[in-house]
Amino acid sequence: MDGMKKRKSRKGQQFPSSAVLGILCLVLAAGLVISLAALLKKQKQLDLLIHQNAVLMEDMETFKEEQEETSNIPEEASGQVKKSQESTPEKQTEETKEKEESEGITETETIEETAPPYLESLSGLAPGTVISKEQLDFSNLGNYFMSWEIEEGDNLHQRINGKSYRDNPYVPLNSLRYVKLLHYNFDGEIQVGELIINQDILQDVIDIFMELFQAEYQIQSMYLIDNYWTGDPDSTDTASIDVNNTSAFCYREITGGGRLSNHAYGRAIDLNPQQNPYVSYSTGTAKWYHSNANDYIARDTGLPHVITHDDLAYRLFTEKGFHWGGDWNNPKDYQHFDKNIQ
């Protein structure tokens, strides 16, 4: 009996197999659910990456098309210079230098390409016009020392006729030349000047004033005496001297009268007359007409623009055969250079 109870008791303690199978199914189902959830999450992440990649590719294609369109627009048409992205000034400078070196472009050549063009001549420029050095071709200065014949009825003839020039039996119009040239004024600026001279001394005058210009010799102004016309040659000469104007031709007699001045023939030039006045010693003491010359009667003051035997103008004019009025006994005409042609 006891044995039988014992066996019944052990049998009652065994776990049903169906329950075990159910538990296993639940575990497997839970594992599948978790795996499926993980797969779904991975799929969403993969879909997001695919979408982001598609958007990125589309943006890159749009950027590429914009770059191609921009490269086909000329800089002049777009109104601006194209800049490289994320490029600093230093980087641009280095890139430009490397490009120039690779193409054999030197710094000098680059400057020459961008330099403003030189003036070809003084044609069209009014006397008194101030010009910068950058406008001039100093290797071809002859372009800026020009001369013209004066023909009856032309603009020059109309400008001087009845003033510095009038019909006469001694000085024909065709013997005169109009000269336009460069000089430095008292402010150190380059200025356009003008003279009328005789054709006999034309080359001498051009050579002299070109050398004066190269040495930066200063001349207050150079206008035709007609700019100061008062109605007669003598008072007009006075008006020109009063403003320290350098001049040449004027059909008039010498001071005091009696015969034609070399100015009437176009063979005399008065240079910076204020600093180099006409002084008479006929009474034993110095007398001069223009009060603006008061400080320049004594010739050893060392003041600027005073012509002496050491002055460049004296040397250049006398080397060409001109005579200086400062060497006359009486009067002394320190502004005056003339040349007689045999």
Coordinates of C-alpha atoms in Angstrom, one line a residue, residues 60-312:
M60 CA 24.8 68.7 -56.1
E61 CA 23.3 68.5 -59.6
T62 CA 21.6 71.8 -59.1
F63 CA 24.9 73.4 -57.9
K64 CA 26.8 72.0 -60.8
E65 CA 24.3 73.5 -63.3
E66 CA 24.4 76.9 -61.6
Q67 CA 28.2 76.9 -61.8
E68 CA 28.2 76.0 -65.5
E69 CA 25.7 78.9 -66.1
T70 CA 27.8 81.3 -64.2
S71 CA 31.0 80.4 -66.0
N72 CA 29.3 81.2 -69.3
I73 CA 28.5 84.8 -68.2
P74 CA 31.3 87.3 -69.2
E75 CA 32.6 89.3 -66.3
E76 CA 31.8 92.6 -68.1
A77 CA 28.1 91.5 -68.5
S78 CA 27.7 90.3 -65.0
G79 CA 29.2 93.6 -63.7
Q80 CA 31.4 91.9 -61.1
V81 CA 34.5 89.7 -60.8
K82 CA 33.8 86.0 -60.0
K83 CA 35.3 84.9 -56.7
S84 CA 36.4 81.4 -55.8
Q85 CA 34.5 79.9 -52.9
E86 CA 36.2 80.0 -49.5
S87 CA 39.2 81.7 -51.1
T88 CA 41.1 84.2 -49.0
P89 CA 43.0 87.3 -50.5
E90 CA 46.3 85.6 -49.6
K91 CA 45.2 82.4 -51.4
Q92 CA 44.1 84.4 -54.4
T93 CA 47.4 86.2 -54.5
E94 CA 49.4 83.0 -54.4
E95 CA 47.2 81.4 -57.0
T96 CA 47.5 84.4 -59.3
K97 CA 51.3 84.5 -58.9
E98 CA 51.6 80.8 -59.6
K99 CA 49.4 81.2 -62.7
E100 CA 51.5 84.1 -64.0
E101 CA 54.7 82.2 -63.4
S102 CA 53.4 79.1 -65.2
E103 CA 52.4 81.3 -68.1
G104 CA 55.7 83.2 -68.2
I105 CA 54.1 86.5 -67.2
T106 CA 56.3 88.9 -65.3
E107 CA 55.3 91.6 -62.8
T108 CA 56.5 94.3 -65.2
E109 CA 54.4 92.9 -68.1
T110 CA 51.3 92.8 -65.9
I111 CA 51.8 96.5 -64.9
E112 CA 52.3 97.5 -68.5
E113 CA 49.1 95.8 -69.5
T114 CA 47.0 97.8 -66.9
A115 CA 48.9 101.1 -67.2
P116 CA 46.9 104.0 -68.7
P117 CA 47.8 105.0 -72.3
Y118 CA 50.3 107.8 -72.8
L119 CA 49.3 111.1 -74.5
E120 CA 50.3 110.9 -78.1
S121 CA 50.9 114.6 -78.5
L122 CA 49.7 118.0 -77.1
S123 CA 47.2 118.4 -79.9
G124 CA 43.8 119.5 -78.5
L125 CA 45.3 120.5 -75.1
A126 CA 44.9 124.2 -74.3
P127 CA 48.0 126.2 -73.1
G128 CA 48.1 126.2 -69.3
T129 CA 46.8 122.6 -69.1
V130 CA 48.4 120.7 -66.2
I131 CA 49.5 117.1 -67.0
S132 CA 50.6 114.3 -64.7
K133 CA 53.9 112.5 -65.3
E134 CA 52.0 109.2 -65.7
Q135 CA 50.4 110.6 -68.9
L136 CA 53.7 111.2 -70.6
D137 CA 56.0 108.9 -72.6
F138 CA 59.4 110.2 -71.4
S139 CA 61.2 108.0 -73.9
N140 CA 59.6 110.0 -76.7
L141 CA 59.5 113.5 -75.4
G142 CA 59.7 114.9 -78.9
N143 CA 56.0 114.1 -79.3
Y144 CA 55.3 116.9 -76.8
F145 CA 57.4 119.7 -78.5
M146 CA 55.4 120.5 -81.6
S147 CA 55.3 123.3 -84.2
W148 CA 52.9 124.5 -86.8
E149 CA 53.0 126.9 -89.7
I150 CA 50.7 129.9 -89.5
E151 CA 48.6 130.4 -92.6
E152 CA 46.5 133.5 -93.4
G153 CA 42.9 133.0 -92.3
D154 CA 43.5 130.0 -90.0
N155 CA 42.7 130.0 -86.3
L156 CA 46.2 131.1 -85.2
H157 CA 46.3 133.9 -87.7
Q158 CA 42.9 135.1 -86.5
R159 CA 44.1 135.0 -83.0
I160 CA 47.1 137.2 -83.5
N161 CA 46.1 139.4 -86.5
G162 CA 45.8 143.0 -85.6
K163 CA 47.5 142.3 -82.2
S164 CA 51.0 140.8 -81.9
Y165 CA 51.0 140.5 -85.7
R166 CA 50.0 142.8 -88.5
D167 CA 50.9 143.0 -92.2
N168 CA 54.3 144.6 -92.7
P169 CA 57.2 144.6 -95.2
Y170 CA 59.8 143.0 -92.8
V171 CA 58.3 139.9 -91.2
P172 CA 56.1 137.7 -93.5
L173 CA 53.6 135.5 -91.8
N174 CA 55.2 132.4 -93.4
S175 CA 58.4 133.0 -91.5
L176 CA 56.8 132.4 -88.1
R177 CA 56.1 129.1 -86.4
Y178 CA 53.7 128.4 -83.6
V179 CA 55.2 126.1 -80.9
K180 CA 53.4 124.1 -78.2
L181 CA 55.6 122.5 -75.6
L182 CA 55.9 121.3 -72.0
H183 CA 57.5 123.1 -69.0
Y184 CA 57.4 122.9 -65.2
N185 CA 55.6 125.8 -63.5
F186 CA 56.6 127.3 -60.1
D187 CA 54.4 124.7 -58.3
G188 CA 56.5 121.9 -59.8
E189 CA 53.6 120.8 -62.1
I190 CA 54.0 119.9 -65.7
Q191 CA 52.1 122.5 -67.8
V192 CA 51.5 123.1 -71.5
G193 CA 53.1 126.3 -72.9
E194 CA 53.1 128.1 -76.2
L195 CA 55.3 130.5 -78.2
I196 CA 55.5 132.0 -81.6
I197 CA 59.1 132.2 -83.0
N198 CA 60.9 132.6 -86.3
Q199 CA 61.5 129.4 -88.3
D200 CA 65.2 130.2 -88.3
I201 CA 65.5 129.4 -84.6
L202 CA 62.8 126.7 -84.4
Q203 CA 65.1 123.7 -83.8
D204 CA 67.3 125.6 -81.4
V205 CA 64.3 126.7 -79.3
I206 CA 62.8 123.1 -79.2
D207 CA 66.2 121.6 -78.2
I208 CA 66.7 124.2 -75.4
F209 CA 63.2 123.9 -73.9
M210 CA 63.3 120.1 -74.1
E211 CA 66.5 120.2 -72.1
L212 CA 65.0 122.7 -69.6
F213 CA 62.0 120.4 -69.2
Q214 CA 64.2 117.3 -68.6
A215 CA 66.0 119.2 -65.9
E216 CA 62.6 120.3 -64.4
Y217 CA 63.6 124.0 -64.9
Q218 CA 60.6 126.1 -63.7
I219 CA 58.9 128.7 -65.8
Q220 CA 55.9 130.5 -64.4
S221 CA 53.8 130.5 -67.6
M222 CA 54.1 130.5 -71.3
Y223 CA 51.2 132.1 -73.2
L224 CA 51.1 134.2 -76.4
I225 CA 51.3 137.9 -75.6
D226 CA 48.0 138.3 -77.3
N227 CA 46.3 136.9 -74.2
Y228 CA 47.2 140.2 -72.5
W229 CA 46.4 142.5 -75.4
T230 CA 45.6 146.1 -74.3
G231 CA 45.4 147.8 -77.7
D232 CA 49.1 148.5 -78.4
P233 CA 52.3 146.3 -78.3
D234 CA 54.2 148.3 -75.6
S235 CA 51.5 148.3 -72.9
T236 CA 50.6 144.7 -73.8
D237 CA 54.2 143.7 -73.2
T238 CA 54.0 145.5 -69.8
A239 CA 50.8 143.5 -69.0
S240 CA 52.4 140.2 -69.8
I241 CA 55.5 141.0 -67.6
D242 CA 53.2 142.1 -64.7
V243 CA 52.0 138.4 -64.5
N244 CA 55.5 137.0 -65.0
N245 CA 54.6 135.5 -68.4
T246 CA 57.3 134.1 -70.7
S247 CA 56.8 135.2 -74.3
A248 CA 58.6 135.6 -77.6
F249 CA 57.1 137.1 -80.8
C250 CA 55.5 140.6 -80.8
Y251 CA 55.8 142.9 -83.7
R252 CA 57.1 146.1 -82.0
E253 CA 60.0 148.4 -81.8
I254 CA 62.7 148.2 -79.2
T255 CA 62.1 149.9 -75.9
G256 CA 62.6 153.6 -76.6
G257 CA 61.8 153.2 -80.3
G258 CA 64.0 153.7 -83.3
R259 CA 64.1 150.2 -84.9
L260 CA 62.3 146.9 -84.7
S261 CA 63.0 144.6 -81.7
N262 CA 64.2 141.1 -82.3
H263 CA 60.9 140.1 -80.8
A264 CA 59.3 141.5 -83.9
Y265 CA 61.2 139.0 -86.0
G266 CA 60.4 136.1 -83.6
R267 CA 64.1 135.8 -82.7
A268 CA 63.9 136.8 -79.0
I269 CA 62.5 135.2 -75.8
D270 CA 61.8 136.9 -72.4
L271 CA 62.1 134.3 -69.7
N272 CA 60.5 134.6 -66.2
P273 CA 60.5 138.5 -66.5
Q274 CA 59.6 139.2 -62.8
Q275 CA 62.7 137.5 -61.5
N276 CA 64.8 138.8 -64.4
P277 CA 63.7 142.5 -65.0
Y278 CA 64.7 145.2 -67.4
V279 CA 66.9 147.6 -65.5
S280 CA 68.2 151.0 -66.8
Y281 CA 71.4 152.6 -65.4
S282 CA 71.3 155.7 -67.7
T283 CA 71.1 158.0 -64.6
G284 CA 73.8 156.2 -62.7
T285 CA 71.4 154.4 -60.5
A286 CA 69.2 151.4 -61.2
K287 CA 65.7 152.1 -62.4
W288 CA 63.0 149.6 -63.2
Y289 CA 59.4 149.7 -64.2
H290 CA 57.7 146.7 -62.6
S291 CA 57.3 146.7 -58.8
N292 CA 57.0 143.0 -58.7
A293 CA 60.7 142.9 -59.5
N294 CA 61.8 144.8 -56.5
D295 CA 63.4 141.8 -54.8
Y296 CA 65.4 140.8 -57.9
I297 CA 67.4 143.9 -58.8
A298 CA 70.3 142.6 -56.8
R299 CA 71.5 139.5 -58.7
D300 CA 73.4 137.9 -55.9
T301 CA 70.5 137.2 -53.5
G302 CA 70.3 133.5 -54.3
L303 CA 66.6 133.7 -54.9
P304 CA 65.1 131.0 -57.2
H305 CA 64.5 131.6 -60.9
V306 CA 67.2 134.3 -61.1
I307 CA 69.2 134.0 -64.3
T308 CA 73.0 134.3 -63.8
H309 CA 76.0 133.0 -65.7
D310 CA 75.6 129.8 -63.6
D311 CA 72.0 129.3 -64.6
L312 CA 71.1 126.4 -66.9

